Coordinates of C-alpha atoms and ligand atoms in Angstrom, one line a residue:
X1 CA 58.6 -12.3 -39.1
X2 CA 56.7 -14.5 -40.8
X3 CA 54.5 -15.1 -38.3
X4 CA 53.6 -11.8 -38.7
X5 CA 52.8 -12.0 -42.4
X6 CA 51.1 -14.6 -41.8
X7 CA 49.2 -12.5 -40.0
X8 CA 48.6 -10.0 -41.5
X9 CA 47.6 -12.2 -44.5
X10 CA 44.7 -13.4 -42.1
X11 CA 43.6 -10.5 -41.8
X12 CA 43.4 -9.0 -45.2
X13 CA 42.0 -12.0 -46.3
X14 CA 39.3 -12.5 -43.2
X15 CA 38.5 -8.2 -44.1
X16 CA 38.6 -9.1 -47.2
X17 CA 36.2 -12.0 -46.8
X18 CA 33.9 -9.9 -44.4
X19 CA 33.8 -6.9 -46.9
X20 CA 31.7 -9.8 -49.5
X21 CA 29.6 -10.1 -46.7
X22 CA 28.1 -7.3 -46.5
X23 CA 28.5 -6.4 -49.6
X24 CA 26.3 -9.6 -50.5
X25 CA 24.8 -8.9 -47.8
X26 CA 23.2 -5.1 -49.4
X27 CA 23.0 -6.5 -52.6
X28 CA 19.2 -8.0 -52.5
X29 CA 17.9 -4.5 -50.2
X30 CA 18.8 -3.2 -53.3
X31 CA 17.7 -5.5 -55.7
X32 CA 15.0 -5.2 -54.3
X33 CA 14.4 -1.9 -54.1
X34 CA 15.1 -1.3 -57.8
X35 CA 13.1 -4.4 -58.6
X36 CA 10.5 -1.9 -56.9
X37 CA 11.9 0.5 -59.5
X38 CA 12.1 -1.0 -62.0
X39 CA 8.1 -2.5 -62.0
X40 CA 7.4 2.1 -62.2
X41 CA 9.5 2.4 -64.9
X42 CA 8.7 -1.0 -66.2
X43 CA 4.7 -0.2 -66.9
X44 CA 5.8 2.8 -68.9
X45 CA 8.8 1.1 -71.1
X46 CA 6.8 -1.8 -71.6
X47 CA 3.8 -0.3 -73.3
X48 CA 6.4 1.5 -75.2
X49 CA 8.3 -0.9 -76.2
X50 CA 5.4 -1.9 -77.1
X51 CA 4.0 0.7 -79.1
X52 CA 7.5 0.7 -81.4
X53 CA 7.3 -2.8 -82.3
X54 CA 3.5 -2.0 -82.9
X55 CA 4.2 0.8 -85.2
X56 CA 7.4 -1.2 -85.9
X57 CA 5.4 -3.9 -87.4
X58 CA 2.9 -1.4 -89.2
X59 CA 5.5 0.5 -91.1
X60 CA 7.7 -1.8 -91.5
X61 CA 6.2 -5.7 -92.9
X62 CA 9.2 -6.8 -94.9
X63 CA 11.8 -6.0 -92.1
X64 CA 9.2 -7.2 -89.6
X65 CA 10.7 -10.4 -87.8
X66 CA 14.7 -9.3 -87.5
X67 CA 13.6 -5.3 -86.2
X68 CA 11.5 -7.1 -84.0
X69 CA 13.3 -9.6 -82.0
X70 CA 16.7 -6.0 -82.4
X71 CA 14.8 -4.5 -80.2
X72 CA 13.7 -7.4 -77.6
X73 CA 17.3 -7.2 -78.0
X74 CA 18.0 -4.5 -76.7
X75 CA 15.2 -4.4 -73.9
X76 CA 17.4 -7.6 -72.3
X77 CA 20.3 -6.1 -72.2
X78 CA 19.7 -2.6 -70.3
X79 CA 16.7 -1.7 -70.3
X80 CA 16.5 2.1 -70.4
X81 CA 19.6 2.1 -72.9
X82 CA 16.9 2.6 -76.1
X83 CA 15.7 5.9 -74.6
X84 CA 18.8 7.1 -74.4
X85 CA 19.3 5.8 -77.6
X86 CA 19.0 8.8 -80.3
X87 CA 18.0 6.2 -83.0
X88 CA 15.5 4.4 -81.6
X89 CA 13.2 8.1 -80.5
X90 CA 13.9 9.3 -84.3
X91 CA 12.4 5.6 -85.5
X92 CA 9.5 6.5 -82.7
X93 CA 9.0 9.9 -83.9
X94 CA 9.5 9.3 -87.7
X95 CA 6.8 6.6 -87.4
X96 CA 4.2 7.4 -85.2
X97 CA 3.6 11.5 -84.0
X98 CA 2.1 11.1 -80.8
X99 CA 4.7 8.7 -78.7
X100 CA 6.3 12.3 -78.2
X101 CA 5.3 13.6 -74.7
X102 CA 5.5 9.7 -73.6
X103 CA 8.9 9.8 -74.2
X104 CA 9.5 12.5 -71.5
X105 CA 8.3 10.6 -69.0
X106 CA 10.9 7.8 -68.6
X107 CA 14.0 10.0 -69.7
X108 CA 13.1 11.5 -66.4
X109 CA 13.2 8.7 -64.4
X110 CA 16.5 7.2 -65.6
X111 CA 17.5 10.7 -64.5
X112 CA 16.8 10.2 -60.2
X113 CA 18.3 6.0 -60.9
X114 CA 21.4 7.6 -61.7
X115 CA 22.9 9.3 -57.7
X116 CA 20.6 6.0 -56.2
X117 CA 23.7 3.6 -59.1
X118 CA 26.6 6.5 -57.2
X119 CA 25.4 6.3 -53.2
X120 CA 25.6 1.9 -54.2
X121 CA 29.0 2.3 -55.1
X122 CA 30.1 4.5 -52.1
X123 CA 29.2 2.2 -49.7
X124 CA 31.6 -0.2 -51.5
X125 CA 34.5 1.8 -51.4
X126 CA 33.6 3.4 -47.6
X127 CA 34.8 -0.6 -46.6
X128 CA 37.4 0.1 -49.3
X129 CA 38.8 3.4 -47.9
X130 CA 39.1 0.9 -44.4
X131 CA 41.5 -1.3 -45.3
X132 CA 43.7 1.3 -47.2
X133 CA 43.9 3.6 -43.5
X134 CA 44.4 0.4 -42.4
X135 CA 47.7 -0.5 -44.5
X136 CA 48.2 2.8 -44.0
X137 CA 48.3 2.7 -40.3
X138 CA 50.6 -0.3 -40.5
X139 CA 53.3 0.6 -42.6
X140 CA 53.9 3.8 -41.0
X141 CA 53.7 1.7 -37.7
X142 CA 55.8 -0.5 -39.4
X143 CA 59.2 1.7 -40.1
X144 CA 57.9 4.1 -36.8
X145 CA 58.7 1.0 -35.1
X146 CA 62.1 0.0 -36.1
X147 CA 63.6 3.5 -36.1
X148 CA 62.0 3.5 -32.7
X149 CA 64.4 0.2 -31.8
X150 CA 66.6 1.2 -34.1
X151 CA 66.7 4.1 -31.8
X152 CA 67.4 1.8 -28.8
X153 CA 70.1 -0.4 -29.6
X154 CA 72.5 2.1 -30.8
X155 CA 71.3 4.2 -27.6
X156 CA 71.9 0.9 -25.8
X157 CA 75.5 0.7 -27.1
X158 CA 76.4 4.6 -26.6
X159 CA 76.1 3.8 -23.2
X160 CA 78.2 0.5 -22.8
X161 CA 80.6 0.7 -25.3
X162 CA 83.0 1.9 -23.2
X163 CA 82.9 -1.2 -20.3
X164 CA 82.1 -3.2 -23.0
X165 CA 85.8 -2.1 -24.4
X166 CA 87.5 -2.0 -20.8
X167 CA 86.9 -5.9 -20.8
X168 CA 87.8 -6.6 -24.1
X169 CA 90.0 -7.2 -26.7
X170 CA 87.6 -7.4 -29.4
X171 CA 83.3 -5.5 -29.4
X172 CA 81.8 -6.4 -32.0
X173 CA 83.6 -8.6 -34.3
X174 CA 82.4 -11.5 -35.8
X175 CA 85.5 -11.9 -37.9
X176 CA 82.8 -11.9 -40.5
X177 CA 81.3 -9.7 -42.1
X178 CA 77.7 -9.1 -42.4
X179 CA 75.4 -6.6 -44.6
X180 CA 72.9 -5.9 -41.7
X181 CA 76.4 -4.9 -39.3
X182 CA 76.5 -1.7 -39.1
X183 CA 80.0 0.5 -38.2
X184 CA 80.1 -0.3 -34.8
X185 CA 79.9 -3.6 -34.9
X186 CA 75.8 -4.9 -33.7
X187 CA 74.3 -7.0 -35.9
X188 CA 70.9 -6.5 -37.2
X189 CA 68.8 -9.9 -37.0
X190 CA 65.6 -8.9 -37.3
X191 CA 63.4 -5.6 -36.6
X192 CA 63.5 -6.2 -33.4
X193 CA 66.9 -8.6 -32.5
X194 CA 70.1 -6.9 -32.8
X195 CA 73.1 -9.1 -31.5
X196 CA 76.4 -8.1 -30.3
X197 CA 79.8 -10.3 -30.4
X198 CA 82.8 -9.2 -27.9
X199 CA 85.4 -11.6 -27.4
X200 CA 89.2 -11.1 -25.6
X201 CA 88.9 -11.7 -22.5
X202 CA 91.0 -14.3 -19.9
X203 CA 88.9 -17.4 -18.6
X204 CA 85.7 -17.1 -21.5
X205 CA 85.9 -17.1 -25.4
X206 CA 82.7 -15.0 -26.1
X207 CA 80.2 -13.1 -24.7
X208 CA 76.9 -12.2 -26.8
X209 CA 75.0 -9.9 -26.3
X210 CA 72.1 -9.9 -28.2
X211 CA 68.9 -6.8 -27.4
X212 CA 65.0 -8.4 -28.0
X213 CA 63.6 -5.5 -28.7
X214 CA 59.6 -5.1 -28.5
X215 CA 58.3 -5.5 -31.9
X216 CA 57.1 -2.3 -32.2
X217 CA 57.7 -2.4 -36.1
X218 CA 54.1 -5.1 -36.2
X219 CA 51.0 -3.8 -35.4
X220 CA 50.1 -6.5 -33.6
X221 CA 52.2 -6.5 -31.4
X222 CA 51.7 -3.1 -30.4
X223 CA 48.4 -3.2 -29.9
X224 CA 49.1 -6.9 -27.7
X225 CA 51.4 -5.0 -25.7
X226 CA 48.5 -2.7 -24.4
X227 CA 46.9 -6.1 -23.1
X228 CA 49.9 -7.9 -21.5
X229 CA 52.6 -5.7 -22.1
X230 CA 56.9 -6.7 -22.4
X231 CA 59.9 -5.7 -21.6
X232 CA 62.8 -5.0 -23.6
X233 CA 65.5 -7.4 -23.0
X234 CA 69.1 -7.9 -23.3
X235 CA 70.9 -12.1 -22.9
X236 CA 74.1 -12.3 -22.4
X237 CA 75.5 -15.0 -22.9
X238 CA 79.2 -16.0 -21.7
X239 CA 80.8 -19.0 -22.9
X240 CA 83.4 -19.9 -20.0
X241 CA 86.3 -21.4 -21.2
X242 CA 86.8 -25.5 -20.4
X243 CA 88.5 -26.2 -17.3
X244 CA 88.0 -22.5 -15.8
X245 CA 85.2 -23.9 -14.2
X246 CA 83.4 -26.2 -11.7
X247 CA 80.9 -28.1 -12.3
X248 CA 77.3 -27.6 -11.4
X249 CA 74.1 -25.9 -12.5
X250 CA 73.2 -22.8 -10.6
X251 CA 69.7 -20.8 -12.1
X252 CA 68.3 -17.2 -10.1
X253 CA 65.3 -15.9 -11.8
X254 CA 61.9 -14.1 -11.9
X255 CA 58.7 -16.5 -11.4
X256 CA 57.6 -17.0 -15.1
X257 CA 61.5 -17.6 -16.5
X258 CA 61.7 -20.1 -13.6
X259 CA 58.6 -22.4 -14.9
X260 CA 59.5 -22.7 -18.4
X261 CA 63.2 -22.9 -17.4
X262 CA 62.4 -26.0 -15.9
X263 CA 60.6 -27.0 -17.8
X264 CA 62.5 -26.6 -21.6
X265 CA 66.6 -26.9 -20.8
X266 CA 67.9 -30.6 -21.1
X267 CA 70.4 -29.3 -17.6
X268 CA 67.5 -27.7 -15.5
X269 CA 65.4 -30.3 -15.8
X270 CA 67.4 -33.0 -15.1
X271 CA 70.0 -31.6 -12.0
X272 CA 68.0 -29.8 -10.6
X273 CA 64.5 -29.2 -11.4
X274 CA 63.2 -27.9 -7.6
X275 CA 62.4 -24.8 -7.9
X276 CA 62.9 -22.7 -4.6
X277 CA 61.9 -19.1 -2.4
X278 CA 64.4 -17.0 -3.5
X279 CA 63.4 -14.9 0.1
X280 CA 65.7 -18.6 1.7
X281 CA 68.5 -17.2 -0.2
X282 CA 68.7 -13.7 0.8
X283 CA 67.2 -12.4 -2.4
X284 CA 64.6 -10.3 -3.0
X285 CA 60.7 -11.5 -2.5
X286 CA 59.3 -12.8 -7.1
X287 CA 63.2 -14.6 -7.7
X288 CA 63.4 -18.2 -7.5
X289 CA 66.5 -20.4 -7.2
X290 CA 67.3 -23.8 -8.8
X291 CA 70.8 -25.3 -7.5
X292 CA 72.5 -28.9 -7.8
X293 CA 74.6 -28.4 -5.4
X294 CA 73.8 -25.5 -2.2
X295 CA 77.1 -24.6 -1.7
X296 CA 77.5 -23.0 -4.9
X297 CA 73.8 -20.7 -4.9
X298 CA 75.6 -19.5 -1.6
X299 CA 79.0 -18.9 -2.8
X300 CA 77.6 -17.7 -5.9
X301 CA 75.3 -15.4 -3.7
X302 CA 77.2 -13.5 -1.8
X303 CA 76.8 -9.9 -0.4
X304 CA 78.4 -7.8 -3.6
X305 CA 75.7 -10.3 -5.8
X306 CA 72.5 -9.8 -3.3
X307 CA 72.8 -5.9 -2.9
X308 CA 72.5 -5.8 -6.3
X309 CA 69.6 -7.8 -6.6
X310 CA 68.1 -5.9 -4.0
X311 CA 69.0 -2.5 -6.1
X312 CA 68.1 -3.3 -9.7
X313 CA 65.8 -6.2 -8.7
X314 CA 63.1 -5.2 -12.3
X315 CA 66.4 -4.9 -14.4
X316 CA 66.9 -8.3 -13.1
X317 CA 65.1 -11.3 -15.4
X318 CA 67.5 -14.4 -15.1
X319 CA 71.0 -15.8 -13.4
X320 CA 71.7 -18.8 -15.3
X321 CA 75.1 -20.3 -14.6
X322 CA 75.2 -24.4 -16.5
X323 CA 78.6 -26.7 -16.8
X324 CA 76.3 -29.4 -18.9
X325 CA 73.9 -26.3 -21.3
X326 CA 72.4 -28.0 -23.9
X327 CA 70.2 -25.6 -25.3
X328 CA 66.2 -26.6 -24.5
X329 CA 65.4 -30.5 -24.0
X330 CA 65.3 -32.7 -27.0
X331 CA 62.1 -33.9 -28.0
X332 CA 60.9 -37.8 -26.3
X333 CA 60.8 -39.9 -29.4
X334 CA 63.9 -38.3 -31.5
X335 CA 66.1 -41.6 -31.1
X336 CA 69.0 -39.3 -30.6
X337 CA 72.1 -42.2 -29.9
X338 CA 75.0 -39.8 -28.5
X339 CA 74.9 -37.2 -25.1
X340 CA 73.9 -33.8 -27.0
X341 CA 76.8 -31.4 -26.8
X342 CA 77.6 -29.2 -23.5
X343 CA 78.9 -26.3 -23.2
X344 CA 80.0 -24.3 -19.9
X345 CA 78.0 -20.5 -20.1
X346 CA 77.0 -18.3 -18.0
X347 CA 73.9 -16.3 -18.9
X348 CA 72.3 -13.8 -17.8
X349 CA 68.7 -11.7 -19.1
X350 CA 68.2 -8.0 -17.8
X351 CA 64.8 -6.5 -18.2
X352 CA 66.0 -3.1 -20.2
X353 CA 63.6 -1.0 -20.2
X354 CA 59.9 -1.9 -18.3
X355 CA 56.7 -2.4 -20.0
X356 CA 58.2 -0.5 -23.5
X357 CA 59.0 2.3 -21.2
X358 CA 63.2 3.5 -22.1
X359 CA 64.5 3.9 -18.9
X360 CA 66.1 7.9 -17.7
X361 CA 69.7 8.2 -17.6
X362 CA 69.2 6.5 -14.0
X363 CA 67.8 3.5 -15.5
X364 CA 71.1 3.6 -17.9
X365 CA 73.8 3.2 -14.8
X366 CA 71.8 0.6 -12.7
X367 CA 71.7 -1.3 -16.0
X368 CA 75.8 -0.2 -17.0
X369 CA 76.4 -1.6 -13.4
X370 CA 74.7 -4.8 -13.9
X371 CA 76.2 -6.4 -16.4
X372 CA 79.6 -4.9 -14.5
X373 CA 78.0 -7.6 -12.2
X374 CA 77.9 -10.1 -14.8
X375 CA 82.2 -9.5 -15.4
X376 CA 81.9 -9.6 -12.0
X377 CA 80.2 -12.9 -11.3
X378 CA 82.5 -14.2 -14.5
X379 CA 85.6 -13.3 -12.5
X380 CA 84.0 -15.0 -9.5
X381 CA 83.3 -18.3 -11.7
X382 CA 86.9 -18.7 -12.3
X383 CA 88.4 -18.1 -8.6
X384 CA 85.4 -20.6 -6.9
X385 CA 86.3 -23.7 -6.3
X386 CA 83.8 -26.6 -5.0
X387 CA 85.0 -29.0 -1.3
X388 CA 85.5 -32.1 -1.8
X389 CA 82.1 -33.1 -1.0
X390 CA 80.5 -30.8 -3.8
X391 CA 82.9 -31.9 -6.2
X392 CA 82.0 -35.5 -5.9
X393 CA 78.2 -34.9 -6.3
X394 CA 78.2 -33.0 -8.8
X395 CA 80.5 -35.5 -10.3
X396 CA 77.5 -38.4 -9.2
X397 CA 75.6 -36.6 -10.8
X398 CA 76.8 -36.4 -14.1
X399 CA 77.7 -40.2 -14.2
X400 CA 74.2 -40.8 -13.2
X401 CA 73.5 -39.1 -15.7
X402 CA 75.1 -40.1 -18.3
X403 CA 74.1 -43.8 -17.1
X404 CA 70.7 -43.3 -17.8
X405 CA 71.2 -41.8 -21.2
X406 CA 73.2 -44.5 -22.1
X407 CA 70.7 -47.1 -20.7
X408 CA 68.3 -45.5 -22.4
X409 CA 70.2 -45.8 -25.8
X410 CA 71.5 -49.3 -25.0
X411 CA 67.7 -50.7 -25.4
X412 CA 67.0 -48.3 -28.5
X413 CA 70.2 -49.7 -30.4
X414 CA 69.6 -53.5 -29.0
X415 CA 66.1 -52.7 -30.9
X416 CA 67.1 -52.0 -33.4
X417 CA 70.1 -54.3 -34.1
X418 CA 66.8 -57.0 -33.1
X419 CA 64.7 -55.7 -35.8
X420 CA 67.6 -55.0 -38.6
X421 CA 68.8 -58.9 -38.0
X422 CA 64.6 -59.8 -38.2
X423 CA 64.3 -58.7 -41.3
X424 CA 67.6 -60.3 -42.3
X425 CA 66.4 -63.4 -41.5
X426 CA 63.3 -62.9 -43.0
X427 CA 64.7 -61.7 -46.3
X428 CA 67.1 -65.6 -46.3
X429 CA 64.1 -67.2 -45.8
X430 CA 62.4 -65.5 -48.9
X431 CA 65.1 -66.7 -50.9
X432 CA 65.8 -70.3 -50.1
X433 CA 61.8 -70.2 -50.5
X434 CA 62.7 -69.7 -54.4
X435 CA 65.5 -72.1 -54.3
X436 CA 66.2 -74.5 -56.9
X437 CA 68.3 -76.3 -56.1
X438 CA 67.0 -78.8 -52.8
X439 CA 70.8 -79.7 -51.5
X440 CA 70.7 -76.1 -50.2
X441 CA 67.6 -76.0 -49.7
X442 CA 68.0 -78.8 -46.9
X443 CA 71.4 -76.9 -45.6
X444 CA 69.7 -74.1 -44.7
X445 CA 66.8 -76.1 -42.9
X446 CA 69.6 -77.6 -40.7
X447 CA 71.5 -74.4 -40.0
X448 CA 68.1 -72.9 -39.3
X449 CA 67.5 -76.1 -36.2
X450 CA 70.9 -75.8 -35.1
X451 CA 70.4 -72.1 -34.7
X452 CA 67.2 -72.0 -33.2
X453 CA 68.0 -74.9 -30.8
X454 CA 70.8 -73.0 -29.5
X455 CA 69.0 -70.3 -29.1
X456 CA 66.2 -72.4 -26.6
X457 CA 69.3 -74.2 -25.0
X458 CA 70.9 -71.2 -22.6
X459 CA 66.6 -71.6 -21.1
X460 CA 67.1 -75.7 -20.6
X461 CA 70.1 -74.6 -18.4
X462 CA 68.1 -72.4 -16.6
X463 CA 65.6 -74.9 -16.1
X464 CA 67.6 -77.8 -15.2
X465 CA 69.5 -75.3 -12.5
X466 CA 66.3 -74.1 -11.1
X467 CA 64.3 -77.5 -11.6
Ligands
NAG501 C1 86.2 -3.8 -17.2 O1 85.3 -2.7 -16.8 C2 85.8 -1.6 -15.8 C3 84.7 -0.6 -16.2 O2 85.5 0.4 -17.0 C4 86.7 -1.9 -14.8 O3 87.0 -1.1 -14.0 C5 87.4 -3.0 -14.5 O4 89.1 -2.7 -13.8 C6 87.7 -4.1 -16.5 N1 87.7 -5.6 -15.9 C7 88.3 -6.0 -16.5 C8 89.5 -7.7 -17.0 O5 89.5 -5.1 -17.5
NAG502 C1 61.8 -9.1 -16.2 O1 61.6 -9.4 -17.4 C2 61.0 -10.9 -17.6 C3 60.2 -11.9 -18.4 O2 60.0 -11.0 -19.2 C4 59.3 -10.5 -16.2 O3 59.0 -12.9 -16.4 C5 59.4 -10.1 -15.6 O4 58.6 -10.2 -14.7 C6 60.3 -8.8 -15.5 N1 59.9 -8.1 -14.8 C7 60.2 -6.7 -13.8 C8 60.4 -5.6 -12.6 O5 58.9 -6.5 -14.8

């Protein structure tokens, strides 16, 4: 949402800049034209001005300087205002009758100038109108996209509510009431992100279903959809109860998601960074398997699961089982001194629409079967037990990861401690140099000597033994 706002801002600013740039481009042309016009008009005007000042000079000798200045000022402000000024012309007429026919000529010229002036104004309005139309289109799209997303999420919930109610004792109850929650339990996180919380089932702590829909409310995303179509997705996250399942990491995912998982997920990148072709496991092409323990992969991918994959492959994005789930990898430079907290999870990602097309009743039925497959996997995970070898391999892997982690943090910790000691010593030395009492200084020096000698001692011993 924030990103979108920034994009709108950039577009508006860019349009603004473009408009002003364009306007400036046209301005010299207008000016040149106007100069040309002025050149023609200036002559009679100038003569009249001269005449009028002459007349005024003649007729009004007392206020001569004053009057002359007045006329010149009017001339500088707007060249033709004094033609419309009745008093000016009255004065002119009264001063000299022969100025009458000449005053007609410039007055017709001023009339032709009005449409010219208006046309220039319409040019700039044209761009402003374009901008307003753009904003209007954006706004209409926002309202339409928002209601469409709301409709999709409602439909999804209606389809699945019964199944969820049959399998969970609590559906759509987070325990706290938020403003964004509708009466059916769906929480609106944003205009394109809805979530539903369920709990109350044997073997799992909770289930969170997140509907991440295409940002239909966002005009830029809608246009991007034409270039690179996205899908509406449902991300199911089941948190398994502790010690209910055996330890292993396994993920099955489509190509792009698999790449993302291997690169970004802490557990997959450590335990099973190797992507293997799904065909080797009997999966349809396009799927990749990342597996830590081979026997777990073959046990989870049983006939029923494989059948679901072959029947509903377009709707499945990933299935991700882990006992070491800690989300995305931490940045390298964060010196965290404890292991990240891990969770036991079953994650399933489904494409609930393909390229933004809402699936028909048949598709909805398939999605329902896939949600049931999730429940099936959940029960299967509880029943599944690794063999002795598998278990010891998994334990070894976890121990290895922990040791590696402790080693790196040990080095970091030792480094930090050494730095602190060094700083303390430097501060002490500083203090002793400032010290007035020579006795104290001497004592400190002796102590320092002893410390350095002690530091050297083991090295000397080593030299002795080796020599
Ligand atoms: C889950 O829902 C399905 C369909 O309603 C039902 O057949 C199944 O028994 C339910 N499972 C549990 C554990 O209640
Ligand atoms: C399902 O969604 C994922 C992620 O957007 C995508 O990689 C995959 O190709 C999609 N499957 C189909 C059939 O579109």
